[in-house]
Backbone as numpy.savetxt, mean C-alpha at the origin, in Angstrom:
# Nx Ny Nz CAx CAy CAz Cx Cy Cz
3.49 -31.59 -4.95 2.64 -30.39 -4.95 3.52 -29.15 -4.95
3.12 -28.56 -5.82 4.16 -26.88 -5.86 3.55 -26.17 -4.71
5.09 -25.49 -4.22 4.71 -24.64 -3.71 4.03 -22.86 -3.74
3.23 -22.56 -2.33 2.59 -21.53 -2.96 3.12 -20.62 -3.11
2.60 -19.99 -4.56 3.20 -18.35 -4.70 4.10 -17.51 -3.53
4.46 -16.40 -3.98 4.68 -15.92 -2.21 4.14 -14.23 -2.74
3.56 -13.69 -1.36 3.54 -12.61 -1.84 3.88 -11.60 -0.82
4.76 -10.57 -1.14 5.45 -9.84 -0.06 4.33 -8.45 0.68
3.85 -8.04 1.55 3.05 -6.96 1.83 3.82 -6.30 2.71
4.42 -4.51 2.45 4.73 -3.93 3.21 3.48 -3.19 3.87
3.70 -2.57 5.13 2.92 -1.84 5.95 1.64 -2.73 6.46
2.04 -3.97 6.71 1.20 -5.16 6.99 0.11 -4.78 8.20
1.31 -3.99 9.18 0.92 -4.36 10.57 -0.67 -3.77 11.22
-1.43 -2.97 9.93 -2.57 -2.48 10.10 -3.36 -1.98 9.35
-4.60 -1.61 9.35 -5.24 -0.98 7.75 -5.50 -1.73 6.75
-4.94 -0.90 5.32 -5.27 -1.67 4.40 -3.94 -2.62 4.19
-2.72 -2.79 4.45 -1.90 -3.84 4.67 -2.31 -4.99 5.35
-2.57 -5.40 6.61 -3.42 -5.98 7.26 -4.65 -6.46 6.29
-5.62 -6.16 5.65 -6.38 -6.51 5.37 -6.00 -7.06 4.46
-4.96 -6.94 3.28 -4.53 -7.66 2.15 -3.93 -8.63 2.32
-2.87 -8.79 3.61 -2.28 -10.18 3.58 -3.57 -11.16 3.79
-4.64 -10.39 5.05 -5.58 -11.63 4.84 -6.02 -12.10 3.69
-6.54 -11.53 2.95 -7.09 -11.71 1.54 -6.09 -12.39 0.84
-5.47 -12.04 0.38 -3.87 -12.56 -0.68 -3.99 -13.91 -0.05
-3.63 -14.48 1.37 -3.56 -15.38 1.84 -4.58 -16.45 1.81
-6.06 -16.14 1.95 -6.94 -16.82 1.22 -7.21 -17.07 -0.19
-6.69 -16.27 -1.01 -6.17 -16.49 -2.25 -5.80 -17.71 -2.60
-4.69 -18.00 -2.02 -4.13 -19.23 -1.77 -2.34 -18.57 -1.81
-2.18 -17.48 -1.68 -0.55 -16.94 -1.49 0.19 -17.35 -0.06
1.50 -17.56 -0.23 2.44 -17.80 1.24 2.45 -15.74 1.29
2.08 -15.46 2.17 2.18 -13.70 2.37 2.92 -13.86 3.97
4.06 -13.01 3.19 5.17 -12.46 3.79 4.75 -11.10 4.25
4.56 -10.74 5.78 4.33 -9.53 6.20 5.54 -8.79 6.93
5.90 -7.16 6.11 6.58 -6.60 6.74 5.94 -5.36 7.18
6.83 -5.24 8.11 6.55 -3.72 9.22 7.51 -3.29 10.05
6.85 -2.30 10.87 8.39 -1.60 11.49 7.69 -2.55 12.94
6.47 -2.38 13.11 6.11 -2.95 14.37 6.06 -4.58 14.39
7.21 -5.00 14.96 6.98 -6.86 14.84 5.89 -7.26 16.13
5.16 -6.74 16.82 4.51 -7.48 17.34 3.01 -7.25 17.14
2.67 -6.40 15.63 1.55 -6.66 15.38 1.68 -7.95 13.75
2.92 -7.64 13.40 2.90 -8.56 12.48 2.82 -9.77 12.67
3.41 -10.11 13.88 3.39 -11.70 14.42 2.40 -12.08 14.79
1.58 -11.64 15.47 0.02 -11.51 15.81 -0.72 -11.92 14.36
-0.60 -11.07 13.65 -1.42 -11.12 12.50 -0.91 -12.61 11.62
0.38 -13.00 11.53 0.87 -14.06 11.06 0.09 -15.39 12.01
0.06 -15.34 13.16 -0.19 -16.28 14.08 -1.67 -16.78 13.44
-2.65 -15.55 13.45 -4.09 -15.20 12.26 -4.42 -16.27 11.67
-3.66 -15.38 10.56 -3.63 -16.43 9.24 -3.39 -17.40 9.29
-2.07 -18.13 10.01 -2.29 -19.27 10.28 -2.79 -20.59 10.86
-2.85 -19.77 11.72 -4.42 -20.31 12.18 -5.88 -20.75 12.04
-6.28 -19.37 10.97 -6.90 -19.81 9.53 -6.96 -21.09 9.04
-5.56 -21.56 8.63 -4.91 -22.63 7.63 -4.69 -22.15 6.39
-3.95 -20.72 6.90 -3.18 -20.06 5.47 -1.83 -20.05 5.85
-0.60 -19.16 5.07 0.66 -19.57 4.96 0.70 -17.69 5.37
1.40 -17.71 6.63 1.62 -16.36 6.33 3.22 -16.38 7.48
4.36 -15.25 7.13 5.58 -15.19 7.83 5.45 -13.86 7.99
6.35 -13.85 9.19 6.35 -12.18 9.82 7.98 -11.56 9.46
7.77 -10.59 8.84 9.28 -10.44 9.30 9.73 -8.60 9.16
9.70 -8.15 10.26 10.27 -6.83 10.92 10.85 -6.35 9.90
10.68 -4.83 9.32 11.44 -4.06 8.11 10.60 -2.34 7.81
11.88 -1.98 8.21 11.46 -0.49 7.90 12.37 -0.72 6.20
11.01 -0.08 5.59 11.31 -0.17 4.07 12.11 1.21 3.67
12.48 1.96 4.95 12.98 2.91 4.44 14.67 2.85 4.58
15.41 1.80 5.50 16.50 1.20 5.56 16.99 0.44 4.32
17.54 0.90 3.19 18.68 0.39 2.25 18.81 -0.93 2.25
19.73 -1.08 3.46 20.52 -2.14 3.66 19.51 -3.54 4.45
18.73 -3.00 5.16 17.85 -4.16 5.63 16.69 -4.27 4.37
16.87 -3.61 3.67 15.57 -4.34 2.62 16.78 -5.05 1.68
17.71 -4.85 1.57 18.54 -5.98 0.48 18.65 -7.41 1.58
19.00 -6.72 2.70 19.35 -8.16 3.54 18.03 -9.03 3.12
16.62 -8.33 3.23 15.40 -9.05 3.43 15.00 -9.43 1.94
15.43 -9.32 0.72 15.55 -9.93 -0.42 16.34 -10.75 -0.64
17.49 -11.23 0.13 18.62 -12.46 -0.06 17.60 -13.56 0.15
16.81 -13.67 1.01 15.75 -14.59 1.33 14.95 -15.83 0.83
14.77 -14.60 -0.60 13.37 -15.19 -1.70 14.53 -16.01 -2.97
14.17 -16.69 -3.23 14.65 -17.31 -4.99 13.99 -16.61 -5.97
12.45 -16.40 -5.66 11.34 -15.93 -6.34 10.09 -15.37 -5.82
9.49 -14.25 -6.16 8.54 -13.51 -5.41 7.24 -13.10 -6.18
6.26 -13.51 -6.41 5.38 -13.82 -7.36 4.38 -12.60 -7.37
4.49 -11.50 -5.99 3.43 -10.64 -5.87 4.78 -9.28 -4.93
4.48 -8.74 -5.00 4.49 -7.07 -4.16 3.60 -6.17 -3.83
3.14 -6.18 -2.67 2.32 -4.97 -2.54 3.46 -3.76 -1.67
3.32 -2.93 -2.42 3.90 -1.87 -1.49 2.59 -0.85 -1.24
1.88 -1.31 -0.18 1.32 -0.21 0.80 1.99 0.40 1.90
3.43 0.39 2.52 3.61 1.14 3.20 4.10 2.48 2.81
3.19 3.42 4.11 3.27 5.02 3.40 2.21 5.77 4.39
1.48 6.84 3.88 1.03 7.38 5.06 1.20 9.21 4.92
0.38 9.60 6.05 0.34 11.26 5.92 0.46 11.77 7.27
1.44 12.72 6.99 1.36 13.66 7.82 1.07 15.02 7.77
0.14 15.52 9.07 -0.08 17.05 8.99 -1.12 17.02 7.77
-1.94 18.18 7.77 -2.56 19.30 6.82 -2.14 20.68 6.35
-0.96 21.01 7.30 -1.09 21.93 6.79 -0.48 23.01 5.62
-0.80 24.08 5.08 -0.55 24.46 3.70 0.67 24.48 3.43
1.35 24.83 2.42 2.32 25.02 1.61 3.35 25.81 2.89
2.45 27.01 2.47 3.20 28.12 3.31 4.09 27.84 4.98
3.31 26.64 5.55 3.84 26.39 6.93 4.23 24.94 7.36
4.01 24.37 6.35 3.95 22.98 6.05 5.88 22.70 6.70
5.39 21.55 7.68 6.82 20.85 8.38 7.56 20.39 7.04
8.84 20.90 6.63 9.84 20.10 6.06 10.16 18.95 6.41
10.18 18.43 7.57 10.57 17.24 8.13 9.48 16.22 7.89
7.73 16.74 8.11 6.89 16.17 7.43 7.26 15.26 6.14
7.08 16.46 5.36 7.22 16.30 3.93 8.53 15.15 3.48
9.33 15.06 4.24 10.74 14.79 3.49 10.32 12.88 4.22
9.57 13.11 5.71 9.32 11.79 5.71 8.47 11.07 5.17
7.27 12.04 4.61 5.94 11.31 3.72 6.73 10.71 2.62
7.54 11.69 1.77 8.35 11.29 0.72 9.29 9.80 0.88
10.34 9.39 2.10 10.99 8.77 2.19 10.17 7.35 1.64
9.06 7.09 3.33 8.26 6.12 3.17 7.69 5.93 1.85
6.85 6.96 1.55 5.91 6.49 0.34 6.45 6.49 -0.74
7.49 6.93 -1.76 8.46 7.09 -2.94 9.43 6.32 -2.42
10.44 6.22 -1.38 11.76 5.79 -1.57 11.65 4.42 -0.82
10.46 3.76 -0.19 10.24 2.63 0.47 9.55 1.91 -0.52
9.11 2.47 -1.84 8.20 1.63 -2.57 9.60 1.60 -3.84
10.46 2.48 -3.85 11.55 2.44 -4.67 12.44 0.73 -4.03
12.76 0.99 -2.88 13.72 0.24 -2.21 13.16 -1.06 -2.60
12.09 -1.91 -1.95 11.69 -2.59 -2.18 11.10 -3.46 -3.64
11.22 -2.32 -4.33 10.87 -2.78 -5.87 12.01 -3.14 -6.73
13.32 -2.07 -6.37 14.16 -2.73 -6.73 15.11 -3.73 -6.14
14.90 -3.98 -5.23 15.86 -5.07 -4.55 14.75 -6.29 -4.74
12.98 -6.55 -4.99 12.76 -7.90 -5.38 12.35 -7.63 -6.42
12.72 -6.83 -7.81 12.40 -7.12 -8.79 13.02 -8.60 -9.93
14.25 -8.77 -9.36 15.14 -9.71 -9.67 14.33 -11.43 -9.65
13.73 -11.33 -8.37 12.81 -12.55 -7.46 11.75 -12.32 -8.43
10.72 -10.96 -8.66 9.62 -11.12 -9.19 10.01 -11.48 -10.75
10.49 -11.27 -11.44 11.11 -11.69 -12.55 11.44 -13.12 -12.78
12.29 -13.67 -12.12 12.46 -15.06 -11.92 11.31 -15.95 -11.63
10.29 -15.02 -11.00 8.67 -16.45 -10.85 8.14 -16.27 -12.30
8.57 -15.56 -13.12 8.15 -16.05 -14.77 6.21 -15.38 -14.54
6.17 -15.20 -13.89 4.65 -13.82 -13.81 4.61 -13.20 -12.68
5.43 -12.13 -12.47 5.37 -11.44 -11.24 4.32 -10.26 -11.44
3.75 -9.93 -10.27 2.97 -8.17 -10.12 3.61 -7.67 -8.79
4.05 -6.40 -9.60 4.11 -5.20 -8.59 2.85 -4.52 -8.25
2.32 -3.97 -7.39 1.16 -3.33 -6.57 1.87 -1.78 -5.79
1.88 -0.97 -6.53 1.82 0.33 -5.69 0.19 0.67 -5.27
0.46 0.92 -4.23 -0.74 1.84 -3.81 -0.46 3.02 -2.80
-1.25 4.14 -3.97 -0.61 5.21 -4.14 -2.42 5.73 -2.94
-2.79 7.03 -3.93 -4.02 7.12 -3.44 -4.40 8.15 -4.46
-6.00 8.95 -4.43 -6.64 9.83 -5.25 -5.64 11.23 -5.40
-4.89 10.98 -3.61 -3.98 11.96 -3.86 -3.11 12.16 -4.84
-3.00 11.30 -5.41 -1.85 10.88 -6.42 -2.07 11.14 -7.83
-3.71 11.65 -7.74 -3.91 12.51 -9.30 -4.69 13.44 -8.96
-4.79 14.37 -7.70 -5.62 15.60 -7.75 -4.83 16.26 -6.77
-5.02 17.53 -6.36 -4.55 18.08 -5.21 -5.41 18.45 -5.00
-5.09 18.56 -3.30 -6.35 19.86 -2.77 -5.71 20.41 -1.64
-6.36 21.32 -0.89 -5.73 22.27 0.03 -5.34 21.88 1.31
-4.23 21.82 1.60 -3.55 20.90 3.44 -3.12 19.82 2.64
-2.96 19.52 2.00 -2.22 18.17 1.45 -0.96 18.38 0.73
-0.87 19.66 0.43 0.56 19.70 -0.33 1.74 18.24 -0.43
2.65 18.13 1.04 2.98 16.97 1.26 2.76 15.82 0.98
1.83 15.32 1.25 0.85 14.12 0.86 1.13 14.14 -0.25
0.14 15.00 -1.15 -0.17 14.56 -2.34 0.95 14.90 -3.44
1.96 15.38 -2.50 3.46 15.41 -3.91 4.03 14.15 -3.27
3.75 13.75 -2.66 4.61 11.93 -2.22 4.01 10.99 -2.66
2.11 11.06 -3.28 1.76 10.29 -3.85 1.45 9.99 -5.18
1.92 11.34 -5.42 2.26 11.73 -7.07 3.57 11.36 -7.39
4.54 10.99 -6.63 5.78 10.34 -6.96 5.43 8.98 -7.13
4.89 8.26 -6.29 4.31 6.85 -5.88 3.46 6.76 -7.55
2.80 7.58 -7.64 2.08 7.33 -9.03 3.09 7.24 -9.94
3.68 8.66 -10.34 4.49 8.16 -11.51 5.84 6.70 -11.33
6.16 6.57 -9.97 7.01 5.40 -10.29 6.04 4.62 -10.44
4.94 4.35 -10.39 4.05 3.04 -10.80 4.53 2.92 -12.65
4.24 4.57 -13.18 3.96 4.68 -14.40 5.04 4.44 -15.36
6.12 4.72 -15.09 7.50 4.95 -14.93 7.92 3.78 -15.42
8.36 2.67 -14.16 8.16 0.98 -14.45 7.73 0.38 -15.02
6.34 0.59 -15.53 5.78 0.01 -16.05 5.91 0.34 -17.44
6.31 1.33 -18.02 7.13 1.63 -19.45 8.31 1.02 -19.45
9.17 0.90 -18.25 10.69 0.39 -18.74 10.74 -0.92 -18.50
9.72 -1.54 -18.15 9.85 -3.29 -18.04 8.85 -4.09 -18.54
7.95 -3.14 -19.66 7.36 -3.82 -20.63 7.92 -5.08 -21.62
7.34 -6.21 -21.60 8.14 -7.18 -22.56 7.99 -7.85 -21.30
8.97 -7.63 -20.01 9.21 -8.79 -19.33 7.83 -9.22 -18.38
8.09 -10.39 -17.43 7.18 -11.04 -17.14 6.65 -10.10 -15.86
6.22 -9.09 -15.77 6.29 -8.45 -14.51 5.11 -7.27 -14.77
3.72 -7.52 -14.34 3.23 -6.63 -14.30 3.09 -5.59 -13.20
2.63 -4.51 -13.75 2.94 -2.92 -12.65 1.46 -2.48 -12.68
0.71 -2.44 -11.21 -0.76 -2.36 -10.72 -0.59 -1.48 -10.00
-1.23 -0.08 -9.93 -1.78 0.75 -9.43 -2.86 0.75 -8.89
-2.72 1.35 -7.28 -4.79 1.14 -6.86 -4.52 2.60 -5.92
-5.77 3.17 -6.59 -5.24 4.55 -5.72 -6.90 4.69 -5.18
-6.70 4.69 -3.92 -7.85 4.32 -3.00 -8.35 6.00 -2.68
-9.04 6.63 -2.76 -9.58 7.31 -1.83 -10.48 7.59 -0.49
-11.28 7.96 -0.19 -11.57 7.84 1.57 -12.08 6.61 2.02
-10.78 6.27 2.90 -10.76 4.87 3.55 -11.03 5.35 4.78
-11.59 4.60 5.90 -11.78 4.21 7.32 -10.83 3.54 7.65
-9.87 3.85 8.28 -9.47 2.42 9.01 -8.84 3.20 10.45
-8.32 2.43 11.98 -7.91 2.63 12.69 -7.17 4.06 12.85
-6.20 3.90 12.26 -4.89 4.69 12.18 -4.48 6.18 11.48
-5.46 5.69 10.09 -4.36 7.02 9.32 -4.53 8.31 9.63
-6.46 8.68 9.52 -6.44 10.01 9.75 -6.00 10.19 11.24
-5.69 9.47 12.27 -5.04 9.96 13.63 -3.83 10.32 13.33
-3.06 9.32 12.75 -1.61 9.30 12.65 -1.04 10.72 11.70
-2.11 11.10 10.88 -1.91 12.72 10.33 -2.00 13.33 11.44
-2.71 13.43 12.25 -3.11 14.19 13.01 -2.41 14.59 14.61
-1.73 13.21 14.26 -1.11 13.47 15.37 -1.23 13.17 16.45
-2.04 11.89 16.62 -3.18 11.48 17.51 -4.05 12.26 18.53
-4.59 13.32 17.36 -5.58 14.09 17.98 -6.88 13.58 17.26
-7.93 13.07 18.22 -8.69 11.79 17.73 -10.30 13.24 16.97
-10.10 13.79 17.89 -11.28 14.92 17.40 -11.17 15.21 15.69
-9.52 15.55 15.35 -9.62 16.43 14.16 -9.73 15.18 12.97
-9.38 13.82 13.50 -9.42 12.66 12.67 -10.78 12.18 12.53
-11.87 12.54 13.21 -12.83 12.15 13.45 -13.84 13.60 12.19
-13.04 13.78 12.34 -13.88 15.11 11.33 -13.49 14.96 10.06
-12.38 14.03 9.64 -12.46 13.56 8.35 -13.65 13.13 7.61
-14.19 12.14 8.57 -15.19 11.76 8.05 -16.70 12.07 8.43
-16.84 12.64 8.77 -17.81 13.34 9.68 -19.15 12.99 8.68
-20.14 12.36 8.87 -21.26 12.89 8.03 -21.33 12.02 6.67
-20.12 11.30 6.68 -20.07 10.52 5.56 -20.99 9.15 5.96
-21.59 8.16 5.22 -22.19 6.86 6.09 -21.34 5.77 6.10
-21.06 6.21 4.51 -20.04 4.53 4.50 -18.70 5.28 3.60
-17.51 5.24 4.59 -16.28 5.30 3.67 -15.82 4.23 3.87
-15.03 4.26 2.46 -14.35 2.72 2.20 -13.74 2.30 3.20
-13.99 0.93 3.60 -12.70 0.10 4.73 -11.83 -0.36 4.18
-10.49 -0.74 4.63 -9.57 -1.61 4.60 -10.06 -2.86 4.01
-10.87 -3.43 4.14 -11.39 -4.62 3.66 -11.90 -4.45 1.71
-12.55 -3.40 1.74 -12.76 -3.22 0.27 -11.99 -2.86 -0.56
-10.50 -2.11 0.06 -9.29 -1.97 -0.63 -8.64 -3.44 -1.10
-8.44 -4.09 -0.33 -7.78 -5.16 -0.27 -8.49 -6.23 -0.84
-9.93 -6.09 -1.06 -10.59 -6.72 -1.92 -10.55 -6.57 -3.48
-10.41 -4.83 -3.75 -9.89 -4.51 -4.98 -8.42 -5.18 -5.21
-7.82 -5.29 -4.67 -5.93 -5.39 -4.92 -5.87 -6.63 -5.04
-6.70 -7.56 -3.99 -6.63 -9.14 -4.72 -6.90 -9.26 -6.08
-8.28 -8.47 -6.50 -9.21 -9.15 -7.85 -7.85 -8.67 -8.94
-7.24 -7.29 -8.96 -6.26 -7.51 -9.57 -5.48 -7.93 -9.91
-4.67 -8.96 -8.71 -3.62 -9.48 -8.67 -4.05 -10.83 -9.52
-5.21 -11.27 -9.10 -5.64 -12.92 -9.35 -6.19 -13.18 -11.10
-5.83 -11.62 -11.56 -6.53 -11.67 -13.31 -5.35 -12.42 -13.68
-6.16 -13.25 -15.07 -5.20 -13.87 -15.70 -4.02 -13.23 -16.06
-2.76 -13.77 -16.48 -1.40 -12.85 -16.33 -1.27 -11.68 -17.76
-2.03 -12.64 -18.48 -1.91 -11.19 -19.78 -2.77 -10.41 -19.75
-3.22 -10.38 -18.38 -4.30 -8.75 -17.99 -3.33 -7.77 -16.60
-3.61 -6.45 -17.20 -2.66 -6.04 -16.65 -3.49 -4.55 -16.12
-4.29 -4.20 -14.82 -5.07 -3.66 -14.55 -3.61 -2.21 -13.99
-3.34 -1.58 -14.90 -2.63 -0.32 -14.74 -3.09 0.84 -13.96
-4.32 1.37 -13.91 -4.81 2.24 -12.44 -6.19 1.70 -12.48
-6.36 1.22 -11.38 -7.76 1.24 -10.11 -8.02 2.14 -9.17
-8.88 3.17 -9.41 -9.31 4.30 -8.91 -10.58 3.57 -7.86
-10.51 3.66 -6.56 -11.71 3.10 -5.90 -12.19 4.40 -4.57
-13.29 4.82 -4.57 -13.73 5.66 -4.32 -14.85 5.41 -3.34
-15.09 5.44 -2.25 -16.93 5.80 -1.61 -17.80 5.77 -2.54
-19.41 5.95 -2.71 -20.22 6.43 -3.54 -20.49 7.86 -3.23
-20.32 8.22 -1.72 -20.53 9.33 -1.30 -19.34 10.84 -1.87
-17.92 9.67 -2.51 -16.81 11.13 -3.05 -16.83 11.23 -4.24
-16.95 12.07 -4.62 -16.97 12.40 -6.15 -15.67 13.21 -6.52
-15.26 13.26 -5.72 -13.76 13.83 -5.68 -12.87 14.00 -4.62
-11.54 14.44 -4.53 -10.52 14.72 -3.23 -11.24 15.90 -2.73
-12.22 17.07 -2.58 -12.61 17.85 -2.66 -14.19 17.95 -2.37
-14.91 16.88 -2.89 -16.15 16.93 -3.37 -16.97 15.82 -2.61
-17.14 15.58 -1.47 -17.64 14.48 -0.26 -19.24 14.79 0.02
-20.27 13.99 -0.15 -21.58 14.06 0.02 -21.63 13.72 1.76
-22.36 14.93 2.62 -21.91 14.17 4.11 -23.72 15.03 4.70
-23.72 13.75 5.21 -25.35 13.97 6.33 -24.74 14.80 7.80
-25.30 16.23 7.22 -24.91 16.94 9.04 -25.99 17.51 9.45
């Protein structure tokens, strides 16, 4: 019996990471979860397996060089990538906007989805049908006001989706974009915020149903699992309630 696929998920340890290894893993994928926090990844590995799926934990800030090559010596072959780790900080404008913000939204979300793509592109290549998975977000083709940061880190994240996927046409390696807009989950709008739970809570204020973690990760499987000469290049997934980064239908 062959063994299963493998598929790597950064930013595992919560959200829409978390929700994809589950999924991927019922798929029928071995999902490899990384994070900076190992004791939600192990938890979550313990999960799945428990389940009677295939899932490994293994600790990685994707923004370390040298520990994401160490953590590619690993694989022979790597059949999937999701790079969801990434994230926002702050709202605020141009004009006052933290440099230090900005330069870390950038690291994580551009240079952690860089790191990791090129140190297992070698592996995804070698499984003879690999997919890369950026997930970027709506930020990543609109701007709007307090996002400056954000949305120039996920406009990098976009074009390296776009980028790649022109210079490694021919080979066996498709390049999937899913740029999610207003998600629910635990963490993010706090973690902008700074864990000030009031101003995160006003993200969504009035909305009924924004997307969960679960319907992201439901989109990113159906992609991954299309036959290999389908090659789903941007998935825009949205609320019914947003009609834009800007434009939110909300009951107040």
């Amino acid at each position: 019996m062959a063994p299963s696929p493998i598929a790597v998920v950064t930013g595992a340890s919560s959200g829409i990471g978390a929700a994809t290894a589950r999924s991927l893993a019922e798929a029928g994928y071995r999902v490899v979860l990384t994070a900076r926090r190992e004791d939600r990844i192990e938890a979550l590995a313990k999960e799945i397996n428990e389940a009677g799926h295939q899932a490994t934990a293994y600790p990685l800030d994707v923004t370390d060089r040298a520990a994401v090559d160490e953590f590619a010596t690993a694989f022979k072959t790597v059949a999937v990538l999701v790079n969801n780790a990434g994230g926002a900080l702050g709202a605020d404008p141009v004009a006052t906007g933290d440099p230090a913000d900005w330069r870390t939204m950038y690291e994580t979300n551009v240079i952690g989805t860089l790191n990791l793509t090129q140190a297992l592109l070698p592996r995804l290549e070698a499984s003879g049908d690999g997919t890369v998975v950026v997930v970027s977000s709506t930020a990543g083709h609109g701007t709007y006001e307090g996002g400056g940061g954000y949305v120039a880190a996920k406009h990098g994240a976009h074009v390296l989706a776009e980028t790649l996927r022109l210079e490694i046409v021919g080979r066996p390696v498709r390049v999937i974009e899913i740029a999610p807009g207003m998600v629910r989950t635990d963490e993010f709008a706090l973690t902008r915020f700074g864990g000030d739970a009031e101003k995160a809570a006003k993200v969504y204020q009035g909305v009924a149903e924004p997307l969960t973690a679960d319907d992201v990760a439901d989109a990113i499987t159906w992609t991954v699992t299309r036959p290999s000469h389908v090659n789903i290049d941007l998935l825009v997934v949205r609320p019914r309630a947003q009609a834009s980064n800007s434009k939110v239908h909300r009951d107040l």
